[in-house]
Amino acid sequence: MTSDKKQWDYSQLRKYDLNFEQIPRVYYKDSKIDELLALNRPVVITGSNIVKPACERWNLEFLEDHLGNSDHTVYVSRNHVFKYYDEKKILSKSNPKGVKFKPPTRIVEMKVYEFMQKIRDWRHGDDRIYLQQSLNASVGQAIAEDFVRFDWQYVNGKQDKHNWGPLTSNLLFVAMEGNVTPCHYDEQQNFFAQVYGYKRCILFPPNQFECLYPHPIFHPHDRQSMVDFEKPDYNKFPKFKQAKGFETVLGPGDVLYIPIYWWHHVESLLSGGPTITINFWFKGGPTNIEYPLNDHQKVSIMRNIEKMLVEVLQDPKEVGPLLRTMVLGRFTENINN
Ligand SMILES: O=C(O)CCC(=O)C(=O)O
Ligand SMILES: [Fe+2]
């Protein structure tokens, strides 16, 4: 029996100058879940068996014993922030028009015992680490057994009912307390299943694009917000003041639905110990073109326009000036007269 008593307190949440509404928590059998999924609205699914076999026995020792002997992808950061970047978009001989870029984290391959040893030995001031690895055939038998016992009937049922595309991957996240994945969006539907420890998630809908200032699409930080939530530069990013987030804290067994194109920031609670999460990423469904288009379809259109302009102009630096020429004074003035 899980108790309703809170296993964390507000002092464990990082402080941001933002307003939040709570994401609804809904029992997994409740039909309200389907209403929210159909609308692409976030919800915390409670009481489900989606990753129950993992919740029953996965912790760091268990993963150390059973994750297998292959190399795992570990991000290393000087601080608590792990901002994702696309290595393919970094300036290189093969990408001469790419932008100059200094990666904020390093990617290191290591065995699970090396990773766990580093966590055990960690002292304040040391580099932080975050394992992010897709679950694949290299995992040991115990983990494979738990994986097949996930509630696939429930997960596949939601996938079918809401016309999502195929499951693309299950990423395993093993974080140190206090680690932060800063605000970004993904182009997939996500069931984000908490297995061990507590994570705070802050979400924003796709129509807050202007408040969150994503990097340009050709930048290695494509899909990531340029705003540093801990020290927002309101001169550069004034509309961030108007951002209004949806927040929740996930504990073991909770599954957060992160709708496609929704922004999300994820933090393992301060002084909360390590965390383990598994996500379920699904392709979006076939797009139903109905007008008016929805907000995430508009983001998708903007992405396509940006992509096309980079391609035809052959220089990312020309994209902004061209768009400015096209829009300023023509689409920014009252065009009714
Ligand atoms: O758990 C995290 O740190 C990030 C998770 C995430 O961004 C995702 O599952 O899409
Ligand atoms: Fe994500």
CSV table of N, CA and C in Angstrom, one decimal, residues 137-231:
chain,number,residue,atom,x,y,z
A,137,ALA,N,18.6,-4.6,-26.3
A,137,ALA,CA,18.8,-6.0,-26.1
A,137,ALA,C,20.0,-6.3,-25.2
A,138,SER,N,20.8,-5.3,-24.9
A,138,SER,CA,22.0,-5.6,-24.1
A,138,SER,C,21.8,-5.7,-22.6
A,139,VAL,N,20.5,-5.4,-22.2
A,139,VAL,CA,20.2,-5.4,-20.8
A,139,VAL,C,20.2,-6.9,-20.3
A,140,GLY,N,20.5,-7.0,-19.0
A,140,GLY,CA,20.5,-8.4,-18.4
A,140,GLY,C,19.1,-9.0,-18.3
A,141,GLN,N,19.1,-10.3,-18.0
A,141,GLN,CA,17.8,-11.0,-18.0
A,141,GLN,C,16.7,-10.4,-17.0
A,142,ALA,N,17.2,-10.1,-15.8
A,142,ALA,CA,16.2,-9.6,-14.8
A,142,ALA,C,15.5,-8.3,-15.3
A,143,ILE,N,16.2,-7.4,-16.0
A,143,ILE,CA,15.6,-6.2,-16.5
A,143,ILE,C,14.7,-6.5,-17.7
A,144,ALA,N,15.2,-7.4,-18.5
A,144,ALA,CA,14.3,-7.8,-19.7
A,144,ALA,C,13.0,-8.5,-19.2
A,145,GLU,N,13.1,-9.2,-18.1
A,145,GLU,CA,11.9,-9.9,-17.6
A,145,GLU,C,10.9,-8.8,-17.1
A,146,ASP,N,11.4,-7.9,-16.3
A,146,ASP,CA,10.6,-6.8,-15.8
A,146,ASP,C,9.9,-6.0,-16.9
A,147,PHE,N,10.8,-5.7,-18.0
A,147,PHE,CA,10.3,-5.0,-19.1
A,147,PHE,C,9.1,-5.6,-19.8
A,148,VAL,N,9.2,-7.0,-20.0
A,148,VAL,CA,8.1,-7.6,-20.7
A,148,VAL,C,6.8,-7.6,-19.8
A,149,ARG,N,7.0,-7.5,-18.5
A,149,ARG,CA,5.9,-7.5,-17.6
A,149,ARG,C,5.3,-6.1,-17.4
A,150,PHE,N,5.8,-5.1,-18.1
A,150,PHE,CA,5.2,-3.8,-18.0
A,150,PHE,C,3.7,-3.9,-18.5
A,151,ASP,N,2.9,-3.0,-18.1
A,151,ASP,CA,1.5,-3.1,-18.6
A,151,ASP,C,1.3,-2.6,-20.0
A,152,TRP,N,1.8,-3.5,-20.9
A,152,TRP,CA,1.8,-3.1,-22.4
A,152,TRP,C,0.4,-3.0,-22.9
A,153,GLN,N,-0.5,-3.8,-22.3
A,153,GLN,CA,-1.9,-3.8,-22.7
A,153,GLN,C,-2.5,-2.3,-22.5
A,154,TYR,N,-2.2,-1.7,-21.4
A,154,TYR,CA,-2.6,-0.4,-21.1
A,154,TYR,C,-2.0,0.6,-22.1
A,155,VAL,N,-0.6,0.5,-22.2
A,155,VAL,CA,0.1,1.5,-23.0
A,155,VAL,C,-0.3,1.4,-24.5
A,156,ASN,N,-0.4,0.1,-25.0
A,156,ASN,CA,-0.8,-0.1,-26.4
A,156,ASN,C,-2.2,0.4,-26.6
A,157,GLY,N,-3.0,0.2,-25.6
A,157,GLY,CA,-4.4,0.6,-25.6
A,157,GLY,C,-4.5,2.1,-25.9
A,158,LYS,N,-3.7,2.8,-25.1
A,158,LYS,CA,-3.8,4.3,-25.3
A,158,LYS,C,-3.2,4.7,-26.6
A,159,GLN,N,-2.1,4.0,-27.0
A,159,GLN,CA,-1.5,4.3,-28.3
A,159,GLN,C,-2.6,4.1,-29.5
A,160,ASP,N,-3.3,3.0,-29.4
A,160,ASP,CA,-4.3,2.7,-30.4
A,160,ASP,C,-5.4,3.7,-30.4
A,161,LYS,N,-6.0,3.9,-29.2
A,161,LYS,CA,-7.1,4.8,-29.0
A,161,LYS,C,-6.9,6.2,-29.5
A,162,HIS,N,-5.6,6.7,-29.3
A,162,HIS,CA,-5.4,8.1,-29.6
A,162,HIS,C,-4.5,8.2,-30.9
A,163,ASN,N,-4.5,7.1,-31.7
A,163,ASN,CA,-3.9,7.1,-33.0
A,163,ASN,C,-2.4,7.6,-33.0
A,164,TRP,N,-1.7,7.2,-32.0
A,164,TRP,CA,-0.3,7.6,-32.0
A,164,TRP,C,0.4,6.6,-33.0
A,165,GLY,N,1.6,7.1,-33.4
A,165,GLY,CA,2.4,6.2,-34.3
A,165,GLY,C,3.1,5.2,-33.4
A,166,PRO,N,4.1,4.5,-34.0
A,166,PRO,CA,4.8,3.4,-33.3
A,166,PRO,C,5.6,3.9,-32.2
A,167,LEU,N,5.8,3.0,-31.2
A,167,LEU,CA,6.8,3.3,-30.1
A,167,LEU,C,8.2,3.3,-30.7
A,168,THR,N,8.9,4.4,-30.5
A,168,THR,CA,10.3,4.5,-31.1
A,168,THR,C,11.3,4.1,-30.1
A,169,SER,N,11.2,4.3,-28.8
A,169,SER,CA,12.2,3.9,-27.8
A,169,SER,C,11.7,4.1,-26.4
A,170,ASN,N,12.4,3.4,-25.5
A,170,ASN,CA,12.2,3.6,-24.1
A,170,ASN,C,13.6,4.0,-23.6
A,171,LEU,N,13.7,5.3,-23.2
A,171,LEU,CA,14.9,5.8,-22.7
A,171,LEU,C,14.9,5.6,-21.2
A,172,LEU,N,16.1,5.1,-20.7
A,172,LEU,CA,16.3,5.0,-19.2
A,172,LEU,C,17.1,6.2,-18.8
A,173,PHE,N,16.6,6.9,-17.8
A,173,PHE,CA,17.3,8.0,-17.2
A,173,PHE,C,17.7,7.7,-15.8
A,174,VAL,N,19.0,7.8,-15.5
A,174,VAL,CA,19.4,7.6,-14.1
A,174,VAL,C,20.2,8.9,-13.7
A,175,ALA,N,19.6,9.7,-12.8
A,175,ALA,CA,20.1,11.0,-12.5
A,175,ALA,C,20.6,11.1,-11.0
A,176,MET,N,21.5,12.1,-10.8
A,176,MET,CA,21.9,12.4,-9.5
A,176,MET,C,20.8,13.4,-8.9
A,177,GLU,N,20.7,13.5,-7.6
A,177,GLU,CA,19.8,14.5,-7.1
A,177,GLU,C,20.2,15.9,-7.5
A,178,GLY,N,19.2,16.7,-7.8
A,178,GLY,CA,19.5,18.1,-8.2
A,178,GLY,C,19.8,18.3,-9.7
A,179,ASN,N,19.9,17.2,-10.5
A,179,ASN,CA,20.2,17.3,-11.9
A,179,ASN,C,19.0,18.0,-12.6
A,180,VAL,N,19.3,18.8,-13.6
A,180,VAL,CA,18.2,19.5,-14.3
A,180,VAL,C,18.3,19.3,-15.8
A,181,THR,N,17.2,18.9,-16.5
A,181,THR,CA,17.1,18.9,-17.9
A,181,THR,C,16.3,20.2,-18.2
A,182,PRO,N,17.0,21.2,-18.8
A,182,PRO,CA,16.3,22.4,-19.0
A,182,PRO,C,15.2,22.4,-20.1
A,183,CYS,N,14.5,23.4,-20.2
A,183,CYS,CA,13.2,23.5,-21.0
A,183,CYS,C,13.4,23.2,-22.5
A,184,HIS,N,12.7,22.3,-23.0
A,184,HIS,CA,12.8,21.9,-24.4
A,184,HIS,C,11.5,21.3,-24.8
A,185,TYR,N,11.3,21.1,-26.1
A,185,TYR,CA,10.2,20.2,-26.6
A,185,TYR,C,10.7,19.1,-27.5
A,186,ASP,N,10.0,18.0,-27.5
A,186,ASP,CA,10.3,16.9,-28.4
A,186,ASP,C,9.2,16.7,-29.4
A,187,GLU,N,9.5,16.1,-30.5
A,187,GLU,CA,8.5,15.9,-31.6
A,187,GLU,C,7.9,14.5,-31.5
A,188,GLN,N,7.7,14.0,-30.2
A,188,GLN,CA,7.1,12.7,-30.0
A,188,GLN,C,6.1,12.8,-28.8
A,189,GLN,N,5.1,11.9,-28.8
A,189,GLN,CA,4.3,11.7,-27.6
A,189,GLN,C,5.1,11.0,-26.6
A,190,ASN,N,4.9,11.3,-25.3
A,190,ASN,CA,5.7,10.7,-24.3
A,190,ASN,C,4.9,10.3,-23.1
A,191,PHE,N,5.1,9.0,-22.7
A,191,PHE,CA,4.6,8.5,-21.4
A,191,PHE,C,5.9,8.5,-20.5
A,192,PHE,N,6.0,9.3,-19.6
A,192,PHE,CA,7.2,9.5,-18.8
A,192,PHE,C,7.0,8.9,-17.4
A,193,ALA,N,7.6,7.7,-17.2
A,193,ALA,CA,7.2,6.9,-16.1
A,193,ALA,C,8.3,6.9,-15.0
A,194,GLN,N,7.9,7.4,-13.8
A,194,GLN,CA,8.8,7.5,-12.7
A,194,GLN,C,9.0,6.2,-12.0
A,195,VAL,N,10.2,5.7,-11.8
A,195,VAL,CA,10.4,4.4,-11.2
A,195,VAL,C,11.0,4.6,-9.8
A,196,TYR,N,11.9,5.5,-9.6
A,196,TYR,CA,12.6,5.6,-8.3
A,196,TYR,C,12.9,7.0,-8.0
A,197,GLY,N,12.6,7.5,-6.8
A,197,GLY,CA,12.9,8.9,-6.4
A,197,GLY,C,11.9,9.8,-7.0
A,198,TYR,N,12.1,11.1,-6.9
A,198,TYR,CA,11.1,12.2,-7.2
A,198,TYR,C,11.7,13.2,-8.2
A,199,LYS,N,10.8,13.4,-9.2
A,199,LYS,CA,11.2,14.4,-10.2
A,199,LYS,C,10.1,15.5,-10.3
A,200,ARG,N,10.5,16.7,-10.4
A,200,ARG,CA,9.6,17.8,-10.7
A,200,ARG,C,9.6,18.1,-12.2
A,201,CYS,N,8.4,18.2,-12.8
A,201,CYS,CA,8.3,18.5,-14.2
A,201,CYS,C,7.5,19.8,-14.4
A,202,ILE,N,8.0,20.7,-15.2
A,202,ILE,CA,7.3,21.9,-15.5
A,202,ILE,C,7.1,21.9,-17.0
A,203,LEU,N,5.8,22.0,-17.4
A,203,LEU,CA,5.4,22.0,-18.8
A,203,LEU,C,4.8,23.3,-19.2
A,204,PHE,N,4.9,23.6,-20.5
A,204,PHE,CA,4.3,24.7,-21.1
A,204,PHE,C,3.7,24.3,-22.5
A,205,PRO,N,2.5,24.8,-22.8
A,205,PRO,CA,1.9,24.4,-24.1
A,205,PRO,C,2.6,25.0,-25.3
A,206,PRO,N,2.4,24.3,-26.5
A,206,PRO,CA,3.1,24.8,-27.7
A,206,PRO,C,2.8,26.2,-28.0
A,207,ASN,N,1.7,26.8,-27.6
A,207,ASN,CA,1.4,28.2,-28.0
A,207,ASN,C,2.2,29.2,-27.2
A,208,GLN,N,3.0,28.7,-26.3
A,208,GLN,CA,3.9,29.7,-25.5
A,208,GLN,C,5.3,29.8,-26.2
A,209,PHE,N,5.4,29.3,-27.4
A,209,PHE,CA,6.6,29.4,-28.3
A,209,PHE,C,7.3,30.8,-28.1
A,210,GLU,N,6.5,31.9,-28.2
A,210,GLU,CA,7.1,33.2,-28.2
A,210,GLU,C,7.6,33.6,-26.8
A,211,CYS,N,7.1,32.9,-25.7
A,211,CYS,CA,7.6,33.2,-24.4
A,211,CYS,C,8.8,32.5,-24.1
A,212,LEU,N,9.1,31.4,-24.8
A,212,LEU,CA,10.2,30.5,-24.5
A,212,LEU,C,11.4,30.6,-25.4
A,213,TYR,N,11.3,31.3,-26.5
A,213,TYR,CA,12.4,31.6,-27.4
A,213,TYR,C,13.3,30.4,-27.7
A,214,PRO,N,12.8,29.5,-28.5
A,214,PRO,CA,13.7,28.3,-28.9
A,214,PRO,C,14.9,28.8,-29.7
A,215,HIS,N,16.0,28.1,-29.6
A,215,HIS,CA,17.1,28.4,-30.5
A,215,HIS,C,16.7,28.1,-31.9
A,216,PRO,N,17.4,28.8,-32.9
A,216,PRO,CA,17.0,28.5,-34.3
A,216,PRO,C,17.2,27.0,-34.6
A,217,ILE,N,16.5,26.5,-35.6
A,217,ILE,CA,16.4,25.1,-35.9
A,217,ILE,C,17.8,24.5,-36.3
A,218,PHE,N,18.7,25.3,-36.9
A,218,PHE,CA,20.0,24.8,-37.4
A,218,PHE,C,21.0,24.8,-36.2
A,219,HIS,N,20.6,25.4,-35.1
A,219,HIS,CA,21.5,25.5,-33.9
A,219,HIS,C,21.6,24.1,-33.2
A,220,PRO,N,22.8,23.7,-32.7
A,220,PRO,CA,22.8,22.4,-32.0
A,220,PRO,C,21.8,22.3,-30.8
A,221,HIS,N,21.4,23.5,-30.3
A,221,HIS,CA,20.3,23.5,-29.2
A,221,HIS,C,18.9,23.6,-29.8
A,222,ASP,N,18.7,23.3,-31.1
A,222,ASP,CA,17.4,23.2,-31.7
A,222,ASP,C,16.4,22.6,-30.7
A,223,ARG,N,15.2,23.1,-30.5
A,223,ARG,CA,14.1,22.6,-29.7
A,223,ARG,C,14.3,23.0,-28.2
A,224,GLN,N,15.5,23.6,-27.9
A,224,GLN,CA,15.7,24.0,-26.5
A,224,GLN,C,15.4,25.5,-26.3
A,225,SER,N,14.9,25.9,-25.2
A,225,SER,CA,14.7,27.3,-24.9
A,225,SER,C,16.0,28.0,-24.6
A,226,MET,N,16.1,29.2,-25.1
A,226,MET,CA,17.3,30.0,-24.9
A,226,MET,C,17.3,30.7,-23.5
A,227,VAL,N,16.1,30.6,-22.9
A,227,VAL,CA,16.0,31.3,-21.6
A,227,VAL,C,16.6,30.4,-20.4
A,228,ASP,N,17.5,31.1,-19.7
A,228,ASP,CA,18.0,30.4,-18.5
A,228,ASP,C,17.0,30.6,-17.3
A,229,PHE,N,16.3,29.6,-16.9
A,229,PHE,CA,15.2,29.8,-16.0
A,229,PHE,C,15.8,30.3,-14.6
A,230,GLU,N,17.0,30.1,-14.4
A,230,GLU,CA,17.6,30.5,-13.1
A,230,GLU,C,18.0,32.0,-13.1
A,231,LYS,N,18.2,32.5,-14.3
A,231,LYS,CA,18.7,33.9,-14.4
A,231,LYS,C,18.2,34.5,-15.7
